[in-house]
XYZ file of C-alpha atoms in Angstrom:
369
model
C 92.211 122.816 85.460
C 91.939 119.839 87.786
C 95.516 118.946 88.758
C 96.700 115.407 89.324
C 97.992 116.526 92.716
C 97.867 119.964 94.359
C 100.747 120.411 96.808
C 100.079 124.117 97.200
C 96.538 123.521 98.461
C 97.885 121.274 101.196
C 100.589 123.752 102.165
C 98.124 126.622 102.426
C 95.908 124.585 104.745
C 98.743 124.225 107.307
C 100.911 127.171 106.310
C 101.248 128.793 109.737
C 102.258 125.535 111.441
C 104.764 124.688 108.715
C 106.349 128.138 108.747
C 106.672 128.073 112.521
C 108.288 124.616 112.433
C 110.768 125.618 109.727
C 111.744 128.831 111.521
C 112.320 126.819 114.693
C 114.900 124.700 112.854
C 116.559 127.733 111.316
C 116.869 129.306 114.741
C 118.229 126.101 116.272
C 120.727 125.656 113.393
C 120.210 121.860 113.628
C 120.192 121.534 109.872
C 121.238 117.861 109.566
C 119.547 115.252 111.766
C 118.990 116.983 115.151
C 116.075 117.070 117.565
C 113.282 117.392 115.001
C 114.490 114.383 113.038
C 114.917 112.350 116.222
C 111.381 113.228 117.291
C 110.022 112.286 113.858
C 111.764 108.921 114.066
C 110.131 108.165 117.401
C 106.679 109.398 116.362
C 106.591 107.686 112.981
C 107.866 104.370 114.365
C 105.132 104.445 117.010
C 102.596 105.331 114.291
C 103.636 102.185 112.420
C 103.700 100.044 115.598
C 107.449 99.528 115.238
C 110.133 99.966 117.882
C 112.596 102.065 115.884
C 112.621 104.575 113.060
C 115.711 105.723 111.185
C 115.174 108.787 108.994
C 117.141 109.063 105.761
C 117.382 111.311 102.737
C 115.188 109.301 100.322
C 112.947 106.264 100.152
C 115.516 104.671 97.857
C 118.158 105.055 100.552
C 115.757 103.445 103.018
C 115.506 100.373 100.790
C 119.251 100.291 100.149
C 120.156 100.383 103.842
C 117.448 97.886 104.785
C 118.882 95.409 102.298
C 122.429 95.974 103.545
C 121.377 95.560 107.172
C 119.756 92.265 106.229
C 123.099 91.073 104.879
C 122.177 91.261 101.199
C 125.162 91.524 98.881
C 126.849 90.274 95.705
C 125.662 86.853 94.584
C 122.380 87.061 96.516
C 118.882 87.171 95.070
C 115.893 89.215 96.215
C 112.372 88.368 95.063
C 110.173 91.313 94.090
C 107.823 92.491 91.315
C 108.537 94.185 87.976
C 105.431 96.414 88.223
C 106.828 99.056 90.553
C 108.816 102.253 90.476
C 112.385 101.540 89.423
C 113.787 102.447 92.864
C 112.677 99.075 94.243
C 114.972 97.278 91.841
C 117.713 99.917 91.864
C 118.157 99.472 95.611
C 118.676 95.732 95.137
C 121.192 96.431 92.395
C 123.103 98.879 94.617
C 123.951 96.022 96.990
C 125.343 93.857 94.180
C 122.439 91.426 94.515
C 120.072 90.397 91.739
C 116.358 91.134 91.532
C 114.306 88.043 90.743
C 110.824 88.929 89.558
C 107.452 87.409 90.311
C 104.370 88.631 88.438
C 101.652 90.643 90.132
C 98.186 89.480 91.032
C 96.012 91.140 88.348
C 93.386 92.283 90.857
C 95.483 93.746 93.672
C 98.546 94.747 91.561
C 100.742 93.401 94.370
C 102.976 90.337 94.317
C 101.246 87.053 93.423
C 101.966 85.047 96.553
C 101.234 81.750 94.766
C 104.296 82.284 92.556
C 106.863 83.217 95.200
C 107.975 79.759 96.244
C 108.795 78.726 92.680
C 111.184 81.682 92.428
C 113.212 80.724 95.501
C 116.704 79.351 94.882
C 119.681 78.656 97.176
C 120.776 82.255 96.448
C 117.524 83.834 97.651
C 117.988 85.948 100.785
C 114.913 88.187 100.936
C 111.400 88.882 99.694
C 110.630 92.528 98.923
C 106.855 92.997 98.479
C 105.633 96.356 97.172
C 102.456 97.849 98.651
C 101.485 99.422 95.355
C 99.183 102.446 95.041
C 98.436 102.268 98.779
C 97.150 98.682 98.696
C 98.994 96.251 100.999
C 100.446 93.056 99.614
C 99.071 89.823 101.092
C 101.561 89.690 103.947
C 100.617 86.572 105.932
C 101.583 84.055 103.219
C 104.672 86.126 102.355
C 105.897 86.032 105.939
C 105.022 82.334 106.267
C 107.021 81.461 103.143
C 109.912 83.617 104.334
C 110.023 81.949 107.736
C 110.059 78.449 106.233
C 112.941 79.378 103.938
C 114.841 81.567 106.417
C 114.378 84.718 104.344
C 114.103 88.357 105.385
C 110.946 90.302 104.503
C 111.511 93.957 103.584
C 108.347 95.952 102.875
C 108.469 98.610 100.177
C 105.870 100.892 101.750
C 106.788 103.996 99.754
C 103.134 104.430 98.748
C 101.456 102.990 101.827
C 101.651 105.437 104.737
C 98.772 104.578 107.114
C 97.748 101.455 105.136
C 96.757 98.394 107.154
C 96.797 94.650 106.592
C 94.233 92.783 108.706
C 94.254 95.660 111.171
C 98.052 95.889 111.402
C 99.969 98.907 110.170
C 102.039 98.411 107.073
C 105.786 98.675 107.674
C 105.788 96.640 110.887
C 104.594 93.292 109.513
C 107.801 92.183 107.833
C 111.271 92.466 109.339
C 111.872 95.976 107.993
C 109.600 98.597 106.426
C 110.751 101.355 104.065
C 108.846 104.580 103.375
C 109.384 107.473 101.011
C 108.554 111.072 101.906
C 108.790 112.360 98.328
C 106.557 115.477 98.116
C 103.695 113.772 96.283
C 103.364 110.884 98.750
C 100.466 110.633 101.203
C 102.949 111.936 103.772
C 105.367 114.055 101.797
C 108.290 116.305 102.673
C 109.084 119.617 100.996
C 112.036 117.980 99.318
C 113.392 114.446 99.521
C 113.126 112.147 102.529
C 112.547 108.587 103.692
C 112.506 106.393 106.770
C 113.147 102.806 107.803
C 111.084 101.241 110.594
C 111.881 97.988 112.347
C 111.505 96.217 115.677
C 114.801 94.384 115.233
C 117.408 96.269 117.339
C 120.363 94.885 115.378
C 118.921 96.075 112.074
C 118.098 99.453 113.598
C 121.608 99.946 114.949
C 123.254 99.010 111.666
C 120.955 101.217 109.561
C 121.497 104.127 111.921
C 125.264 103.818 111.469
C 125.133 103.195 107.736
C 123.096 106.357 107.079
C 125.758 108.465 108.845
C 129.089 107.320 107.377
C 129.144 104.106 109.401
C 129.845 105.990 112.610
C 129.301 104.321 115.960
C 130.007 107.744 117.427
C 131.485 110.875 115.911
C 134.615 110.093 113.874
C 134.567 106.418 114.925
C 133.732 104.624 111.665
C 133.079 100.939 112.225
C 131.301 100.367 108.903
C 131.765 101.687 105.385
C 128.708 103.864 105.402
C 126.867 106.516 103.404
C 125.757 110.111 103.679
C 122.022 109.319 103.764
C 120.995 111.651 106.589
C 117.683 113.524 106.727
C 117.904 117.284 107.138
C 116.296 119.030 110.076
C 113.871 121.129 108.056
C 112.292 118.043 106.506
C 112.026 116.389 109.909
C 110.156 119.390 111.297
C 107.822 119.607 108.304
C 107.002 115.904 108.437
C 106.214 116.087 112.160
C 103.584 118.728 111.441
C 102.127 116.772 108.555
C 102.071 113.473 110.451
C 99.429 114.963 112.758
C 97.130 115.346 109.740
C 97.777 111.995 108.079
C 94.731 110.218 109.514
C 92.369 112.945 108.303
C 94.055 113.175 104.910
C 93.835 109.400 104.520
C 90.110 109.381 105.224
C 89.644 112.182 102.694
C 91.416 110.083 100.058
C 89.254 107.096 100.903
C 86.126 109.246 100.612
C 87.199 110.487 97.186
C 87.933 106.906 96.100
C 84.499 105.736 97.238
C 82.876 108.524 95.235
C 84.940 107.646 92.156
C 83.888 103.996 92.613
C 80.236 105.002 92.762
C 80.347 107.395 89.816
C 82.345 105.104 87.518
C 80.006 102.124 87.791
C 78.998 101.044 84.275
C 81.620 103.330 82.733
C 83.508 100.442 81.151
C 86.543 101.183 83.288
C 88.021 98.780 85.811
C 88.202 100.619 89.127
C 90.630 99.708 91.928
C 89.786 96.581 93.883
C 90.118 96.609 97.651
C 91.290 93.259 98.925
C 89.423 91.833 101.948
C 92.528 92.103 104.128
C 93.282 95.678 103.082
C 92.816 99.185 104.426
C 93.644 100.924 101.144
C 95.029 104.471 101.377
C 94.855 105.412 97.674
C 98.205 107.009 97.048
C 97.077 106.507 93.482
C 93.546 105.912 92.171
C 94.317 103.906 89.028
C 91.586 102.822 86.639
C 92.168 100.455 83.751
C 91.155 100.605 80.119
C 92.477 99.199 76.820
C 91.922 102.755 75.559
C 94.179 104.278 78.220
C 96.252 106.515 75.964
C 93.160 107.856 74.181
C 91.499 108.582 77.526
C 94.540 110.402 78.835
C 94.747 112.556 75.722
C 91.057 113.491 75.881
C 91.159 114.229 79.607
C 94.173 116.462 79.077
C 92.231 118.357 76.409
C 89.589 118.996 79.071
C 92.247 120.312 81.505
C 92.175 117.207 83.698
C 95.648 116.004 84.602
C 96.381 112.293 84.970
C 99.403 110.045 85.488
C 100.564 106.586 84.452
C 102.066 104.417 87.204
C 103.877 102.725 85.462
C 104.057 102.590 81.645
C 107.012 100.188 81.365
C 107.577 97.373 83.875
C 111.133 97.208 85.165
C 111.998 93.937 83.414
C 111.458 95.703 80.071
C 113.470 98.808 80.961
C 116.698 98.948 78.973
C 118.682 99.783 82.118
C 117.789 96.360 83.542
C 118.088 94.248 80.413
C 121.045 92.526 82.073
C 118.571 90.694 84.323
C 117.728 88.582 81.289
C 113.962 88.932 81.065
C 111.941 89.419 77.884
C 108.465 90.550 76.794
C 105.820 88.051 77.836
C 107.638 86.853 80.958
C 105.227 88.683 83.288
C 101.957 89.106 81.394
C 99.891 90.638 84.200
C 102.506 93.316 84.853
C 102.835 94.044 81.145
C 99.080 94.328 80.600
C 98.647 96.582 83.625
C 101.430 98.821 82.323
C 99.498 99.250 79.077
C 96.147 99.921 80.721
C 96.471 101.786 84.048
C 95.586 105.460 84.282
C 95.856 107.397 87.538
C 93.112 109.956 88.130
C 93.450 113.099 90.273
C 93.775 112.059 93.931
C 94.742 114.154 96.935
C 93.097 115.015 100.220
C 92.106 118.547 99.193
C 90.280 117.354 96.062
C 86.627 118.432 96.138
C 83.623 116.218 95.464
C 82.750 118.593 92.614
C 86.122 117.923 91.020
C 85.678 114.161 91.420
C 82.267 114.405 89.764
C 83.699 116.461 86.919
C 86.414 113.870 86.281
C 83.886 111.030 86.340
C 81.386 112.804 84.101
C 84.123 113.663 81.617
C 85.247 110.044 81.523
C 81.699 108.849 80.876
C 81.322 111.370 78.064
C 84.611 110.405 76.442
C 83.827 106.712 76.657
C 80.391 107.262 75.167
C 81.898 109.226 72.297
C 80.250 112.499 73.364
C 82.119 115.759 72.802
C 82.471 117.575 76.111
């Protein structure tokens, strides 16, 4: 079997370092926040070229607190895309604000910057671009529009650890950047985790308090906060893994280049890399009108795949109250019907990539493998 992702292979490659780091936390008994989390915050912020990092329990919490720190609340609107994981929109909903959708660019799968300005109303307070699949959104025009309209830019970088836009690290281009450390991410914890990065000291201070019950100091609650703290074990694990992120990213990019080469003339649409982008391939998503058939046949050949994402958020029943209908965002809807994510992780071998590509060619040519 060729798995979609192989977390055990990664663990085994750094097992001794991970075990040592975890035991260090157990011996210190700093199980919630603590020195390892504080060190991770400093190291990851520097990695993103931001001044501050605030570690939290999930990427969703990172988005929620970023929105709150930016003053987003009931009656406000936040512009984002419907072709994303539901957490992007859920975090907006948690604040009492409303998500206002803009369709994706059909090539990059990120927000279509030419449509943003038309979506702005007097209620708009922020733009929340999603760096989908590891490909950065086109940030310069987003920031320029935001500055003209006095809006905050919050980057959903849950899938974009180490990605760059015109040579600048994702997460530090807008006002606030939000990352997920879910286990399957390019930088993943062994459980849940997330982080907010920002160079705005006021945002950093507020997010730091909000994640820990609104405390300015112990038992002095100046805000109505949340229990969104990262645990010490995850902080220690992520510090170890951060040292490998550059190498793992280059491995992903190498696998993607090989997929690109092998899938030429296959009939599949392979991922585009925008000229401003250093793509980190959290997901390697091809496109085909025969997506479901391809997935079924690949599964029969013991090749695991994923679909990111089969239903855009505006068509999810949970968010029907936003008032959108089928056909409102045609590029998002078509992508949702056609995208298929192939196996992608740093430890993937070139032999496995070739097997996946050869199997796809055979299926598409109607040959029984």
